[in-house]
């Protein structure tokens, strides 16, 4: 029953390691989009316009409560229907970036709300412009409380990249599927994929906790 | 083809897919709750062996992707002599994955029940089992319910992945419809709205109701 083949394992390992690079690239790019777009979504809810706030809130709820894999399909297939062809990578990065932007905007929102009101008043009394208030006073203070959530979603986006395999992004899962269908051996590729994920996500999660503690110390917030 | 014609032609398939998705969600939720309780309690056990099993379980299922776990359970487990039918493999994978996240929720909630409650139960000479079931857990449930609301939405979203092992859920049906008609916006758009309706107008209100019911039961309403 248990017929793990080591020669086969060594044969496929290089391919899986190359694919791991793609997985990390996808997670990194998707996260970069999410970090920036999430901030935009969080700030968009703080404008004086009630209507904008409501629309953005509802859109975030919608993205958060529907499956990412469905969103990936949607972005990939709906474009061509209207004459806009997206590559799997582009569609995948848009979908995963948007999905996690919705999650990160909630993290930022919590961080922004944790900045005491006196900071705003102080910035106003110093006659700082709105953008200067945000960049020099509010955001630096909103960041440390957001770090834990941001770290969790970095690991989260990494673990969600296998969904990109459904539209043919050549990341780990896609490569494991390809190996499986070429050789009819599933034990080694799928197990290796699981091990690679564990080996990367557990230290990252631990590293993020250390980094968070370091930032808090650095900013004198212990 | 207008959207109404689309619904007329494919409505029954979308509906049957939705029912499968709901059924998967219910079964996986039941499994996730059971596993979360067991693993969460094991994490708090004084027995090193029990604690170790629960920790390894939680770390493995939280450290890898649901999709990897699903494929492993469906394609690799048969090599060990355990063949699960695809529907079963689907809800077992989703339930086990979310159960691991739920276990941490259970653990956190139990630990946040005030210390006085433990001491009072001890003073009343309750057995550890009775203390847990009659005093600690009911209060822990109230603390963890909001967290479960989020987890169940994650679980609903997770069930969409079982379409990839050809379980005929909502995701699978609209993927098939898209494959034959290329009406991607209609097919995937409809599914997105249905998932949203289930999450926002079924799961969330149900959890709110459960929270209020629990509060009344504990006399905290």
Short mmCIF file of C-alpha atoms in Angstrom, two decimals, chain A residues 13-131:
data_model
loop_
_atom_site.label_atom_id
_atom_site.label_comp_id
_atom_site.label_asym_id
_atom_site.label_seq_id
_atom_site.Cartn_x
_atom_site.Cartn_y
_atom_site.Cartn_z
CA UNK A 13 11.72 17.75 -6.99
CA UNK A 14 13.53 20.22 -9.31
CA UNK A 15 10.30 20.88 -11.21
CA UNK A 16 8.42 21.46 -7.99
CA UNK A 17 11.10 23.81 -6.71
CA UNK A 18 10.89 25.89 -9.90
CA UNK A 19 7.12 25.95 -9.45
CA UNK A 20 7.58 27.06 -5.84
CA UNK A 21 9.31 30.13 -7.26
CA UNK A 22 6.19 30.86 -9.30
CA UNK A 23 3.98 30.32 -6.26
CA UNK A 24 6.05 32.79 -4.24
CA UNK A 25 6.02 35.26 -7.14
CA UNK A 26 2.24 34.98 -7.42
CA UNK A 27 1.81 35.44 -3.68
CA UNK A 28 4.19 38.41 -3.66
CA UNK A 29 2.61 40.19 -6.62
CA UNK A 30 -0.91 39.50 -5.39
CA UNK A 31 0.00 40.78 -1.93
CA UNK A 32 1.61 43.94 -3.34
CA UNK A 33 -1.62 44.71 -5.20
CA UNK A 34 -3.70 43.90 -2.13
CA UNK A 35 -1.62 46.07 0.22
CA UNK A 36 -1.99 49.17 -1.98
CA UNK A 37 -5.57 48.59 -3.14
CA UNK A 38 -6.66 47.67 0.38
CA UNK A 39 -5.41 51.02 1.64
CA UNK A 40 -7.32 52.79 -1.12
CA UNK A 41 -10.48 50.89 -0.15
CA UNK A 42 -9.98 51.71 3.52
CA UNK A 43 -9.42 55.42 2.83
CA UNK A 44 -12.38 55.51 0.43
CA UNK A 45 -14.61 54.70 3.40
CA UNK A 46 -13.37 57.76 5.25
CA UNK A 47 -14.39 60.44 2.76
CA UNK A 48 -17.28 62.75 3.70
CA UNK A 49 -19.43 61.07 1.02
CA UNK A 50 -21.91 58.65 2.68
CA UNK A 51 -22.82 57.14 -0.68
CA UNK A 52 -19.21 56.24 -1.51
CA UNK A 53 -18.74 54.66 1.91
CA UNK A 54 -21.86 52.53 1.47
CA UNK A 55 -20.93 51.38 -2.02
CA UNK A 56 -17.36 50.49 -1.00
CA UNK A 57 -18.57 48.67 2.15
CA UNK A 58 -21.07 46.60 0.21
CA UNK A 59 -18.49 45.79 -2.48
CA UNK A 60 -16.02 44.63 0.19
CA UNK A 61 -18.70 42.45 1.80
CA UNK A 62 -19.48 40.96 -1.59
CA UNK A 63 -15.86 40.12 -2.38
CA UNK A 64 -15.30 38.71 1.10
CA UNK A 65 -18.28 36.41 1.08
CA UNK A 66 -17.87 34.81 -2.34
CA UNK A 67 -15.35 32.08 -3.23
CA UNK A 68 -11.97 33.19 -4.56
CA UNK A 69 -11.88 30.35 -7.07
CA UNK A 70 -15.14 31.61 -8.57
CA UNK A 71 -13.76 35.15 -8.71
CA UNK A 72 -10.68 33.84 -10.53
CA UNK A 73 -12.88 32.15 -13.12
CA UNK A 74 -15.03 35.26 -13.40
CA UNK A 75 -12.10 37.60 -14.08
CA UNK A 76 -10.47 35.16 -16.49
CA UNK A 77 -13.52 34.31 -18.59
CA UNK A 78 -15.64 37.44 -18.51
CA UNK A 79 -12.97 39.61 -20.15
CA UNK A 80 -12.89 37.68 -23.47
CA UNK A 81 -16.71 37.77 -23.63
CA UNK A 82 -16.38 41.53 -24.02
CA UNK A 83 -13.28 41.41 -26.19
CA UNK A 84 -10.70 41.87 -23.44
CA UNK A 85 -8.26 38.98 -23.33
CA UNK A 86 -6.29 38.54 -20.10
CA UNK A 87 -3.40 36.16 -19.61
CA UNK A 88 -3.81 33.64 -16.75
CA UNK A 89 -1.20 35.54 -14.75
CA UNK A 90 -2.89 38.92 -15.21
CA UNK A 91 -6.36 37.57 -14.45
CA UNK A 92 -5.07 35.63 -11.48
CA UNK A 93 -3.23 38.60 -10.01
CA UNK A 94 -6.27 40.86 -10.45
CA UNK A 95 -8.59 38.33 -8.78
CA UNK A 96 -6.35 37.39 -5.87
CA UNK A 97 -5.18 41.00 -5.37
CA UNK A 98 -8.76 42.25 -5.28
CA UNK A 99 -9.89 39.48 -2.94
CA UNK A 100 -7.17 40.16 -0.41
CA UNK A 101 -7.51 43.93 -0.83
CA UNK A 102 -11.02 43.51 0.57
CA UNK A 103 -9.65 41.63 3.58
CA UNK A 104 -6.73 44.03 4.12
CA UNK A 105 -9.00 47.08 3.92
CA UNK A 106 -10.79 45.72 7.00
CA UNK A 107 -7.44 45.34 8.76
CA UNK A 108 -6.47 48.93 7.89
CA UNK A 109 -9.89 50.17 8.92
CA UNK A 110 -9.38 48.67 12.37
CA UNK A 111 -5.91 50.20 12.56
CA UNK A 112 -7.12 53.64 11.46
CA UNK A 113 -9.97 53.56 13.96
CA UNK A 114 -7.52 52.78 16.76
CA UNK A 115 -5.71 56.11 16.28
CA UNK A 116 -6.92 58.43 19.06
CA UNK A 117 -9.06 61.38 18.04
CA UNK A 118 -6.63 63.78 19.73
CA UNK A 119 -4.08 63.02 17.01
CA UNK A 120 -6.46 64.39 14.39
CA UNK A 121 -7.17 67.45 16.46
CA UNK A 122 -3.47 68.04 17.03
CA UNK A 123 -2.79 67.74 13.29
CA UNK A 124 -5.61 70.18 12.55
CA UNK A 125 -4.34 72.65 15.13
CA UNK A 126 -0.87 72.47 13.52
CA UNK A 127 -2.57 73.33 10.21
CA UNK A 128 -1.34 70.19 8.46
CA UNK A 129 -2.97 69.34 5.14
CA UNK A 130 -5.15 66.20 4.96
CA UNK A 131 -2.55 64.22 3.01
#
